[in-house]
Short mmCIF file of C-alpha atoms and ligand atoms in Angstrom, two decimals:
data_model
loop_
_atom_site.label_atom_id
_atom_site.label_comp_id
_atom_site.label_asym_id
_atom_site.label_seq_id
_atom_site.Cartn_x
_atom_site.Cartn_y
_atom_site.Cartn_z
CA MET X 1 6.74 47.48 -0.29
CA TRP X 2 5.18 45.30 0.02
CA VAL X 3 1.49 45.48 0.24
CA ASN X 4 -1.48 42.48 -0.03
CA GLY X 5 0.93 40.41 -2.48
CA ARG X 6 2.53 42.31 -4.30
CA THR X 7 4.71 45.76 -5.19
CA VAL X 8 4.18 49.11 -4.72
CA THR X 9 5.79 52.74 -4.49
CA ALA X 10 5.13 54.41 -1.52
CA SER X 11 3.42 57.71 -2.08
CA GLY X 12 4.40 59.32 1.04
CA ASP X 13 6.89 63.02 0.92
CA GLY X 14 9.83 61.11 3.14
CA ARG X 15 12.41 59.04 1.47
CA GLY X 16 16.08 57.48 2.40
CA ASP X 17 19.43 56.72 1.02
CA VAL X 18 19.84 53.36 1.44
CA HIS X 19 24.32 52.47 1.33
CA ASN X 20 26.79 50.45 0.21
CA PRO X 21 28.56 51.11 2.71
CA ALA X 22 32.16 49.82 2.31
CA THR X 23 31.96 52.19 -0.87
CA GLY X 24 30.04 54.69 0.96
CA ALA X 25 27.73 54.59 -2.79
CA VAL X 26 23.99 55.72 -2.33
CA ILE X 27 22.95 52.67 -4.05
CA ARG X 28 19.17 52.95 -4.11
CA ARG X 29 16.34 54.86 -2.74
CA VAL X 30 13.67 53.82 -0.30
CA GLY X 31 10.08 55.53 -0.43
CA PHE X 32 8.76 56.20 2.96
CA ALA X 33 4.97 55.19 3.54
CA SER X 34 2.15 58.15 3.88
CA SER X 35 -0.55 57.45 6.40
CA ASP X 36 -2.91 56.68 3.12
CA ASP X 37 -0.33 53.37 2.58
CA VAL X 38 -0.48 52.38 5.68
CA ASP X 39 -3.72 52.19 6.55
CA ARG X 40 -3.65 50.32 3.07
CA ALA X 41 -1.38 47.98 4.60
CA VAL X 42 -3.56 47.53 8.39
CA ALA X 43 -6.28 46.59 5.98
CA ALA X 44 -4.80 44.02 3.70
CA ALA X 45 -3.25 42.40 6.99
CA SER X 46 -7.14 43.14 8.40
CA ALA X 47 -9.23 41.11 5.21
CA ALA X 48 -6.98 38.45 5.10
CA PHE X 49 -6.94 38.04 8.77
CA PRO X 50 -10.32 35.61 9.06
CA SER X 51 -9.72 33.35 7.14
CA TRP X 52 -6.05 32.95 8.07
CA ARG X 53 -6.65 32.39 11.63
CA ALA X 54 -9.48 29.94 9.53
CA THR X 55 -7.04 28.33 8.13
CA THR X 56 -5.52 24.78 9.60
CA PRO X 57 -2.97 24.97 11.84
CA LEU X 58 -0.69 22.02 10.29
CA ASN X 59 -2.40 24.70 6.40
CA ARG X 60 -0.80 27.54 7.93
CA ALA X 61 2.62 25.68 9.03
CA ARG X 62 3.37 23.64 5.61
CA VAL X 63 3.07 27.07 3.88
CA ILE X 64 5.97 28.36 7.42
CA GLU X 65 7.74 24.75 5.81
CA ARG X 66 7.84 25.41 2.15
CA PHE X 67 8.92 29.13 3.02
CA ARG X 68 11.75 27.56 5.37
CA GLN X 69 13.46 26.07 2.15
CA LEU X 70 12.27 28.40 0.03
CA LEU X 71 15.15 30.16 2.45
CA VAL X 72 17.55 27.75 2.78
CA GLU X 73 17.74 27.97 -1.28
CA ASN X 74 17.71 31.13 -1.42
CA ARG X 75 20.65 31.90 1.55
CA GLU X 76 22.95 33.30 -0.79
CA VAL X 77 21.14 35.75 -2.42
CA LEU X 78 19.63 37.00 0.88
CA ALA X 79 23.16 37.98 2.29
CA ARG X 80 24.79 39.18 -0.54
CA VAL X 81 21.37 41.61 0.26
CA ILE X 82 22.13 42.54 3.22
CA SER X 83 25.87 42.63 3.12
CA GLU X 84 25.66 45.20 0.40
CA GLU X 85 23.54 47.67 2.30
CA HIS X 86 24.79 46.15 5.94
CA GLY X 87 28.29 46.12 5.67
CA LYS X 88 29.01 42.76 7.45
CA THR X 89 30.23 39.78 5.22
CA VAL X 90 29.38 36.89 3.60
CA ALA X 91 30.11 34.28 5.75
CA ASP X 92 28.80 35.83 8.46
CA ALA X 93 24.94 37.04 6.42
CA VAL X 94 25.16 33.74 5.88
CA GLY X 95 24.18 32.62 9.09
CA SER X 96 22.67 34.89 9.89
CA VAL X 97 20.04 33.77 7.98
CA GLN X 98 20.44 30.88 9.12
CA ARG X 99 19.58 31.53 12.66
CA GLY X 100 16.89 33.09 11.25
CA LEU X 101 15.40 30.27 9.26
CA GLU X 102 15.41 27.76 12.75
CA VAL X 103 13.00 30.06 14.03
CA ALA X 104 10.64 29.42 10.53
CA GLU X 105 11.78 26.04 10.72
CA PHE X 106 10.12 26.02 15.19
CA ALA X 107 7.18 27.45 14.04
CA ALA X 108 6.24 24.53 11.02
CA GLY X 109 5.68 22.17 14.40
CA ALA X 110 2.77 24.68 14.85
CA PRO X 111 -0.23 22.21 15.10
CA HIS X 112 1.73 20.90 18.68
CA LEU X 113 2.67 24.27 19.70
CA LEU X 114 -0.65 25.73 19.12
CA GLN X 115 -2.49 22.49 21.76
CA GLY X 116 -4.06 24.22 24.71
CA ASP X 117 -4.81 22.42 28.37
CA LEU X 118 -7.72 20.25 29.16
CA SER X 119 -9.05 18.93 33.16
CA GLU X 120 -11.59 16.78 32.73
CA ALA X 121 -14.33 16.13 36.31
CA VAL X 122 -13.01 18.85 37.84
CA GLY X 123 -16.29 19.56 38.60
CA ALA X 124 -19.93 17.26 37.97
CA ASP X 125 -19.93 16.89 34.88
CA VAL X 126 -17.70 19.58 34.29
CA ASP X 127 -14.46 19.84 31.94
CA CYS X 128 -12.31 22.59 31.79
CA HIS X 129 -9.91 23.55 28.57
CA SER X 130 -7.73 26.74 26.69
CA ILE X 131 -7.55 27.46 23.83
CA LEU X 132 -4.72 29.18 22.37
CA GLN X 133 -6.60 32.02 19.63
CA PRO X 134 -4.31 34.68 17.80
CA LEU X 135 -5.17 38.33 17.91
CA GLY X 136 -5.38 39.95 14.15
CA VAL X 137 -2.89 41.88 12.49
CA CYS X 138 -0.01 42.34 14.77
CA VAL X 139 2.71 44.45 13.82
CA GLY X 140 7.16 44.11 13.65
CA VAL X 141 9.30 46.97 13.72
CA THR X 142 13.21 45.59 13.27
CA PRO X 143 16.24 47.37 13.56
CA PHE X 144 19.24 47.82 10.82
CA ASN X 145 21.86 45.01 12.31
CA PHE X 146 19.86 42.26 11.21
CA PRO X 147 17.94 43.23 8.59
CA ALA X 148 16.29 39.13 8.02
CA MET X 149 17.55 37.58 11.24
CA VAL X 150 15.58 39.96 13.36
CA PRO X 151 11.83 39.70 11.46
CA LEU X 152 12.34 36.08 11.36
CA TRP X 153 12.18 36.25 14.90
CA MET X 154 8.91 37.29 14.98
CA PHE X 155 7.09 36.94 11.85
CA PRO X 156 7.23 33.22 11.10
CA VAL X 157 5.57 32.76 15.04
CA SER X 158 3.14 35.21 14.39
CA ILE X 159 1.99 34.01 11.09
CA VAL X 160 1.98 30.63 12.24
CA CYS X 161 -0.05 31.37 15.22
CA GLY X 162 -3.08 32.75 12.63
CA ASN X 163 -2.15 36.18 12.82
CA THR X 164 -1.57 38.45 10.06
CA PHE X 165 1.59 40.71 9.58
CA VAL X 166 2.66 44.32 8.42
CA LEU X 167 6.32 45.10 9.22
CA LYS X 168 8.76 48.26 9.02
CA PRO X 169 12.08 47.17 8.40
CA SER X 170 14.46 49.44 9.07
CA GLU X 171 14.57 52.03 6.43
CA LYS X 172 18.74 51.55 5.65
CA VAL X 173 18.68 47.81 5.27
CA PRO X 174 15.20 47.27 3.22
CA SER X 175 15.21 45.06 0.25
CA ALA X 176 15.99 41.92 2.90
CA ALA X 177 12.15 42.48 3.91
CA VAL X 178 10.75 42.88 0.62
CA ARG X 179 12.34 39.65 -1.09
CA MET X 180 11.37 37.38 1.53
CA ALA X 181 8.18 38.74 1.60
CA GLU X 182 8.05 37.15 -2.40
CA LEU X 183 9.26 33.80 -0.46
CA LEU X 184 5.94 33.67 1.42
CA ALA X 185 3.92 34.62 -1.42
CA GLU X 186 6.29 31.72 -3.45
CA ALA X 187 5.38 29.72 -0.71
CA GLY X 188 1.96 29.71 -1.08
CA LEU X 189 0.87 32.01 1.90
CA PRO X 190 -2.03 34.34 0.93
CA ASP X 191 -1.92 37.74 0.02
CA GLY X 192 -2.25 40.11 2.45
CA VAL X 193 -1.08 37.76 5.90
CA PHE X 194 2.58 39.41 5.26
CA ASN X 195 3.49 43.35 3.81
CA VAL X 196 5.82 45.46 4.63
CA VAL X 197 5.95 49.01 5.00
CA HIS X 198 8.79 51.04 4.15
CA GLY X 199 9.95 54.48 6.67
CA ASP X 200 10.36 56.41 9.89
CA GLY X 201 9.74 57.06 13.45
CA GLU X 202 7.18 58.29 12.07
CA THR X 203 5.17 55.21 10.51
CA VAL X 204 5.96 53.53 13.60
CA ASP X 205 3.38 56.02 15.36
CA ALA X 206 1.28 55.89 12.42
CA LEU X 207 1.32 51.21 12.54
CA ILE X 208 0.78 51.74 16.44
CA ALA X 209 -1.32 53.56 16.41
CA HIS X 210 -3.76 52.51 14.06
CA ARG X 211 -7.45 51.32 15.22
CA GLU X 212 -6.77 47.97 14.12
CA THR X 213 -3.17 46.99 15.36
CA ARG X 214 -3.35 44.23 18.13
CA ALA X 215 0.11 44.42 18.91
CA VAL X 216 3.42 45.92 18.46
CA SER X 217 6.45 43.40 18.36
CA PHE X 218 10.02 46.05 18.63
CA VAL X 219 13.34 45.56 18.40
CA GLY X 220 16.28 48.37 18.59
CA SER X 221 18.12 51.32 20.72
CA THR X 222 17.15 51.63 23.63
CA PRO X 223 15.40 55.24 24.30
CA VAL X 224 13.35 54.29 20.52
CA ALA X 225 12.10 50.63 22.89
CA ARG X 226 11.49 52.36 25.67
CA ARG X 227 9.10 54.91 24.02
CA ILE X 228 7.60 52.27 21.57
CA TYR X 229 7.12 50.41 25.04
CA ALA X 230 4.59 53.75 26.80
CA THR X 231 3.01 54.27 23.63
CA ALA X 232 1.87 50.33 22.57
CA ALA X 233 1.11 50.42 26.18
CA ALA X 234 -1.03 54.35 25.91
CA HIS X 235 -3.23 52.61 23.43
CA GLY X 236 -3.76 49.81 24.36
CA LYS X 237 -1.61 47.23 22.41
CA ARG X 238 0.07 44.75 23.44
CA VAL X 239 4.70 45.30 23.68
CA GLN X 240 7.28 43.57 23.45
CA ALA X 241 10.44 45.83 22.85
CA LEU X 242 13.38 45.21 22.71
CA GLY X 243 16.26 47.91 22.76
CA GLY X 244 19.85 47.91 23.44
CA ALA X 245 22.65 46.00 25.43
CA LYS X 246 26.20 46.48 26.82
CA ASN X 247 27.61 42.67 27.16
CA HIS X 248 30.57 42.38 29.59
CA ALA X 249 32.60 38.79 29.29
CA VAL X 250 34.29 37.78 32.21
CA VAL X 251 37.32 36.15 32.08
CA LEU X 252 38.80 34.74 35.12
CA PRO X 253 42.07 34.27 36.27
CA ASP X 254 41.81 29.83 35.90
CA ALA X 255 40.53 30.62 32.12
CA ASP X 256 41.90 29.05 29.26
CA LEU X 257 43.03 32.61 27.91
CA ASP X 258 43.70 32.11 24.26
CA ALA X 259 40.23 30.46 23.84
CA ALA X 260 38.73 33.03 25.20
CA ALA X 261 40.77 35.52 23.58
CA ASP X 262 40.30 33.97 20.19
CA ALA X 263 36.67 33.53 21.55
CA LEU X 264 36.17 36.99 22.30
CA THR X 265 37.92 38.44 19.95
CA GLY X 266 35.12 37.21 17.30
CA ALA X 267 32.20 38.65 19.37
CA ALA X 268 33.79 42.01 19.56
CA PHE X 269 34.74 43.14 16.34
CA GLY X 270 32.34 40.35 13.88
CA SER X 271 30.18 42.32 12.37
CA ALA X 272 32.33 45.31 13.20
CA GLY X 273 30.45 45.07 16.75
CA GLN X 274 26.98 45.45 15.09
CA ARG X 275 24.91 42.91 16.97
CA CYS X 276 23.13 43.28 19.56
CA MET X 277 24.65 40.37 21.64
CA ALA X 278 28.93 41.55 20.49
CA VAL X 279 30.43 41.59 23.36
CA SER X 280 31.78 45.34 24.58
CA ALA X 281 33.29 44.77 27.62
CA VAL X 282 35.96 42.90 29.09
CA VAL X 283 36.35 42.37 32.98
CA ALA X 284 39.68 41.03 33.34
CA VAL X 285 39.64 39.54 37.07
CA GLY X 286 42.57 39.27 38.87
CA PRO X 287 45.96 38.85 37.86
CA ASN X 288 45.89 37.53 34.53
CA GLY X 289 44.47 40.91 33.10
CA ASP X 290 47.94 42.57 30.82
CA ARG X 291 47.89 39.16 29.31
CA VAL X 292 44.35 38.96 28.63
CA VAL X 293 44.83 42.50 27.03
CA GLU X 294 47.94 41.29 24.87
CA LYS X 295 45.65 38.33 23.90
CA LEU X 296 43.07 40.61 22.31
CA ARG X 297 45.63 42.63 20.86
CA GLU X 298 47.29 40.62 18.83
CA ARG X 299 43.79 38.68 17.22
CA ALA X 300 42.19 42.50 17.02
CA ALA X 301 45.41 44.11 15.03
CA ALA X 302 45.46 40.43 12.46
CA LEU X 303 41.67 41.41 11.55
CA LYS X 304 41.24 42.30 8.39
CA VAL X 305 38.82 44.80 7.23
CA GLY X 306 37.51 45.15 3.95
CA PRO X 307 34.67 44.99 2.41
CA GLY X 308 32.04 42.30 3.35
CA ASP X 309 32.49 40.92 0.15
CA GLY X 310 35.86 40.81 0.22
CA ALA X 311 38.03 37.76 -0.41
CA GLU X 312 38.89 36.82 3.31
CA VAL X 313 37.69 40.16 5.41
CA ASP X 314 37.52 39.25 8.64
CA MET X 315 35.69 42.51 9.46
CA GLY X 316 33.16 44.22 6.96
CA PRO X 317 32.58 48.78 7.85
CA VAL X 318 29.93 49.97 10.10
CA ILE X 319 25.85 50.98 8.78
CA THR X 320 26.29 54.76 7.92
CA ALA X 321 29.58 58.10 8.04
CA GLY X 322 27.49 59.75 11.47
CA GLN X 323 27.95 56.84 12.91
CA ARG X 324 31.70 56.47 11.62
CA ASP X 325 32.36 59.99 13.08
CA ARG X 326 30.33 58.76 16.36
CA LEU X 327 32.89 56.48 17.30
CA ARG X 328 36.26 58.13 16.64
CA ALA X 329 34.78 61.00 18.95
CA TYR X 330 34.07 58.27 21.34
CA ILE X 331 38.05 56.95 20.62
CA ASP X 332 38.86 60.68 21.17
CA ALA X 333 36.91 60.64 24.10
CA GLY X 334 38.33 57.55 26.30
CA GLU X 335 41.11 59.20 25.72
CA ALA X 336 40.78 62.83 26.51
CA GLU X 337 39.01 60.36 29.80
CA GLY X 338 42.10 58.49 30.84
CA ALA X 339 41.41 55.36 29.81
CA ARG X 340 43.67 53.35 27.35
CA LEU X 341 44.53 52.93 23.97
CA ALA X 342 46.07 49.56 23.22
CA LEU X 343 44.37 49.04 19.69
CA ASP X 344 43.77 52.80 17.87
CA GLY X 345 41.03 51.96 14.62
CA ARG X 346 40.62 55.52 13.98
CA GLY X 347 43.01 55.83 11.39
CA LEU X 348 42.44 53.01 9.16
CA ASP X 349 42.93 53.14 5.22
CA VAL X 350 41.10 50.02 3.08
CA ARG X 351 42.92 51.10 0.20
CA GLY X 352 40.55 51.35 -2.81
CA HIS X 353 37.73 51.86 -0.10
CA ARG X 354 38.17 55.46 0.84
CA GLY X 355 34.71 56.81 0.42
CA GLY X 356 33.40 53.45 3.13
CA PHE X 357 32.43 54.15 6.14
CA PHE X 358 35.51 52.38 8.32
CA VAL X 359 36.67 52.14 11.65
CA GLY X 360 39.60 49.69 12.73
CA PRO X 361 38.72 47.56 15.78
CA THR X 362 39.94 49.79 18.82
CA ILE X 363 40.79 48.12 22.46
CA PHE X 364 40.80 50.46 25.27
CA ASP X 365 42.93 49.09 28.94
CA HIS X 366 41.52 50.21 32.52
CA VAL X 367 37.95 51.61 31.72
CA ARG X 368 36.60 53.07 34.66
CA PRO X 369 33.26 52.44 34.89
CA ASP X 370 31.65 56.65 35.11
CA MET X 371 34.00 56.67 30.76
CA THR X 372 31.54 57.49 28.72
CA ILE X 373 32.69 54.60 26.43
CA TYR X 374 31.30 52.45 29.29
CA ARG X 375 28.10 53.97 29.86
CA ASP X 376 27.25 54.01 26.18
CA GLU X 377 26.68 52.05 23.68
CA MET X 378 28.82 52.59 21.13
CA PHE X 379 28.08 49.59 18.47
CA GLY X 380 30.69 49.03 16.91
CA PRO X 381 34.18 47.53 16.49
CA VAL X 382 35.34 49.44 19.68
CA LEU X 383 35.97 47.17 23.28
CA VAL X 384 36.56 48.14 26.95
CA VAL X 385 38.12 45.96 28.79
CA LEU X 386 37.69 47.09 32.85
CA ARG X 387 40.09 45.96 35.66
CA ALA X 388 38.67 43.43 38.87
CA GLU X 389 39.77 41.72 41.83
CA SER X 390 37.06 38.63 42.17
CA LEU X 391 34.11 37.14 41.08
CA GLU X 392 32.10 39.13 43.62
CA GLU X 393 33.27 42.77 41.36
CA ALA X 394 32.81 41.64 38.34
CA ILE X 395 28.92 40.14 38.69
CA ALA X 396 28.24 43.65 41.22
CA ILE X 397 30.06 44.99 37.86
CA VAL X 398 27.59 43.41 35.54
CA ASN X 399 24.77 43.96 37.16
CA ASP X 400 25.58 47.08 38.64
CA ASN X 401 24.95 48.23 34.31
CA PRO X 402 21.56 49.81 33.11
CA TYR X 403 21.77 46.69 30.39
CA GLY X 404 21.12 43.21 30.55
CA ASN X 405 20.85 41.81 27.07
CA GLY X 406 23.78 39.14 27.39
CA THR X 407 27.04 38.38 29.10
CA ALA X 408 29.75 35.56 29.54
CA LEU X 409 31.54 33.79 32.24
CA PHE X 410 35.56 32.11 30.87
CA THR X 411 36.67 29.72 33.82
CA ARG X 412 37.05 26.18 34.17
CA SER X 413 35.68 26.57 37.42
CA GLY X 414 31.91 25.09 37.56
CA GLY X 415 31.62 25.94 41.60
CA ALA X 416 32.07 29.92 39.22
CA ALA X 417 29.99 29.79 36.43
CA ARG X 418 27.28 27.89 38.43
CA ARG X 419 28.04 31.42 41.26
CA PHE X 420 27.44 33.43 37.77
CA GLU X 421 24.71 31.40 36.38
CA ASN X 422 23.32 32.21 39.33
CA ALA X 423 23.33 35.88 40.50
CA VAL X 424 24.36 38.03 37.32
CA GLU X 425 21.00 40.13 36.61
CA VAL X 426 20.29 39.52 32.71
CA GLY X 427 18.98 37.13 30.21
CA MET X 428 21.12 35.26 28.61
CA VAL X 429 23.60 33.55 30.12
CA GLY X 430 27.12 31.84 27.72
CA ILE X 431 29.30 29.46 30.60
CA ASN X 432 32.64 29.51 28.09
CA VAL X 433 30.10 30.79 25.15
CA PRO X 434 30.80 33.94 23.54
CA ILE X 435 27.32 35.27 22.10
CA PRO X 436 24.43 32.75 24.29
CA VAL X 437 22.26 33.95 21.46
CA PRO X 438 19.33 30.79 22.17
CA MET X 439 18.10 28.15 19.44
CA ALA X 440 14.53 29.55 18.58
CA PHE X 441 12.90 26.59 20.30
CA PHE X 442 13.65 29.01 23.38
CA SER X 443 13.07 32.72 23.39
CA PHE X 444 15.63 35.12 22.73
CA GLY X 445 15.14 38.53 25.01
CA GLY X 446 17.07 40.52 27.74
CA TRP X 447 16.70 42.47 31.23
CA LYS X 448 16.26 45.81 32.46
CA SER X 449 17.31 48.24 29.72
CA SER X 450 17.04 45.66 26.88
CA LEU X 451 13.19 44.77 27.23
CA PHE X 452 10.67 46.52 27.80
CA GLY X 453 7.69 44.01 27.90
CA ASP X 454 7.22 40.74 29.38
CA LEU X 455 7.49 38.72 26.76
CA ALA X 456 10.79 37.61 24.73
CA VAL X 457 10.93 36.90 21.19
CA HIS X 458 10.45 33.81 19.56
CA GLY X 459 10.43 29.83 21.25
CA ARG X 460 7.78 29.17 23.61
CA GLU X 461 7.03 33.45 24.50
CA GLY X 462 6.88 33.87 20.87
CA ILE X 463 4.09 31.54 20.99
CA TYR X 464 2.27 33.15 24.35
CA PHE X 465 2.69 36.50 22.84
CA TYR X 466 0.98 36.21 19.44
CA THR X 467 -1.96 34.16 20.97
CA ARG X 468 -5.02 34.62 23.85
CA ARG X 469 -5.48 32.44 26.32
CA LYS X 470 -9.25 31.67 25.89
CA VAL X 471 -10.25 28.70 28.59
CA VAL X 472 -13.99 26.92 28.54
CA THR X 473 -15.39 25.04 31.83
CA SER X 474 -18.46 22.83 29.90
CA ARG X 475 -21.64 20.78 31.45
CA TRP X 476 -22.33 18.08 29.83
CA MET X 477 -24.82 15.66 31.80
CA GLU X 478 -25.42 12.35 30.82
CA THR X 479 -28.86 12.53 32.57
CA ASP X 480 -32.09 15.23 32.86
CA ALA X 481 -31.77 16.13 35.81
CA VAL X 482 -32.11 19.46 36.28
CA PRO X 483 -29.28 21.24 39.88
CA GLY X 484 -31.55 23.47 40.31
CA PRO X 485 -31.48 27.31 41.19
CA GLY X 486 -27.85 28.45 43.38
CA LEU X 487 -27.35 31.50 44.59
CA ASP X 488 -24.17 30.64 45.75
CA MET X 489 -20.02 30.66 45.02
CA PRO X 490 -20.30 27.19 43.26
CA THR X 491 -17.34 25.34 44.30
CA MET X 492 -15.69 22.68 42.05
P1 NAD R 501 16.68 52.21 16.14
O1 NAD R 501 15.53 51.78 17.67
O2 NAD R 501 17.50 54.04 15.55
O3 NAD R 501 16.39 51.68 14.94
C1 NAD R 501 15.14 50.48 15.07
C2 NAD R 501 13.90 50.66 14.20
O4 NAD R 501 13.04 52.00 15.02
C3 NAD R 501 13.65 51.05 13.05
O5 NAD R 501 13.10 50.36 11.85
C4 NAD R 501 13.76 52.52 12.43
O6 NAD R 501 13.00 53.08 12.17
C5 NAD R 501 12.83 52.67 13.84
N1 NAD R 501 13.02 53.79 14.33
C6 NAD R 501 13.96 55.10 14.74
N2 NAD R 501 13.85 55.87 15.20
C7 NAD R 501 12.21 55.64 15.92
C8 NAD R 501 11.39 56.71 17.13
N3 NAD R 501 11.80 57.43 17.02
N4 NAD R 501 9.97 56.25 16.72
C9 NAD R 501 9.45 55.13 16.07
N5 NAD R 501 10.67 54.31 15.22
C10 NAD R 501 11.53 53.99 15.22
O7 NAD R 501 18.30 51.25 15.94
P2 NAD R 501 18.92 51.26 14.91
O8 NAD R 501 20.17 51.80 15.10
O9 NAD R 501 18.43 50.38 13.89
O10 NAD R 501 19.96 49.44 15.41
C11 NAD R 501 20.85 49.27 16.81
C12 NAD R 501 20.48 49.24 17.72
O11 NAD R 501 19.05 47.72 18.54
C13 NAD R 501 21.27 48.58 18.56
O12 NAD R 501 21.25 49.54 19.75
C14 NAD R 501 21.47 47.29 19.31
O13 NAD R 501 21.32 46.85 19.96
C15 NAD R 501 19.54 47.24 19.21
N6 NAD R 501 19.46 46.20 19.06
C16 NAD R 501 18.67 44.53 19.76
C17 NAD R 501 18.27 43.57 19.85
C18 NAD R 501 18.10 43.05 20.41
O14 NAD R 501 17.37 41.75 20.30
N7 NAD R 501 17.51 43.27 21.74
C19 NAD R 501 18.67 43.52 18.64
C20 NAD R 501 19.50 44.16 17.07
C21 NAD R 501 19.54 45.00 17.72
#
């Protein structure tokens, strides 16, 4: 763990095995925080708060800017750690660090972002202004699939606003968080402003219940997100809880089918489908459905599956043996429920990696919304294709789904794109863009069961989440005239 500017060993009883998913080997063990460890981390963050809050926004931003530079210099090192513990390819991991450090780049604009508003002369001798102030100790809880990027969605923004932070990364991929803590220290961040504790749900519960924590940012699966939202609210904590997804791509008959199939192959099978914005369902509209499926099948079948650091590997393993077995069981269920298996990844054998957690790219066609493979977030390289007769039917399918993270439309029609953008009940929409992850200066967040809370992460909403607004109304009179007592409601 990283507490008060140094690495410390957890004193809890629990511990987790960290695997290399490409070999199945346990490569390190992570100790879980005891409740005393959680207390120590929160106490360090609490003690660091007054002076960090008093540090000028410009000086806070300069630390974040130096950290951004260190992330650039250490991008490859971080990517290798991520690839080793998560399984994704090194090139994909480099991309994820890049998207994360863009949030630090955004946060380095803090002096501008933290400006309030002022209205002069709203009444006789009366001005009114607003100020944004930090909350105190903020907590981040993050999933396994983006060991650097998702924490980076949170802490640069939180810290630059003047808060201090305790991060609880996924116990499956604990190393990147501690490496980033070291880089923050190297960038000049004072001790205690950023802390990392490891653990599981129990550790998270202790952080949420702690009387000195003020806000919780969570990213993970929907059942846990829903629970975190309720628990944090019950403790009076500000909370944003981002959950799981089932992202649909709608392919209209007029789309460039080759371009769409290329884009969808990357979006469905990149990172072995373990992205919250992965396309996991395609809705093929009209008479081109068979051609869409065939083009996807050809491309997916040609992908090279292997270890994330292997030469020319397109797709790595999934995170655990349990997840591999779960995906195989879903493929069995899809077949049993009558979907047509267009490509079967169950029997994949990666030479030299028998113990690895591999599932090959898998495609189901003629999937119905009542099937398990459609209803559940499988979170792996399994793509389901549904058929629809019209754009309206496709929109209805997307809107009936409980998740609302991302969606994409492939078309050459501006009118269809406009209709889709307007009617679809999803937080992030792509038009001929398969994974519409907003840039750091916009905010990232879905709708419905993909986000519990009002504010998304980073961008303007991130600044609002990590600050409280105060509105000051002041009267300064130029004369000594005494206005006299007034018992009526003042109107200005
Ligand atoms: P997860 O929900 O199992 O775990 C996420 C975090 O919560 C981890 O740090 C974990 O230790 C902790 N946790 C687990 N059980 C808990 C409990 N009962 N109480 C409190 N904390 C608990 O998710 P995961 O498997 O690590 O990640 C994959 C999931 O995350 C997928 O559902 C994916 O869609 C989702 N995800 C969503 C987004 C998004 O932006 N919406 C981004 C990335 C991942």
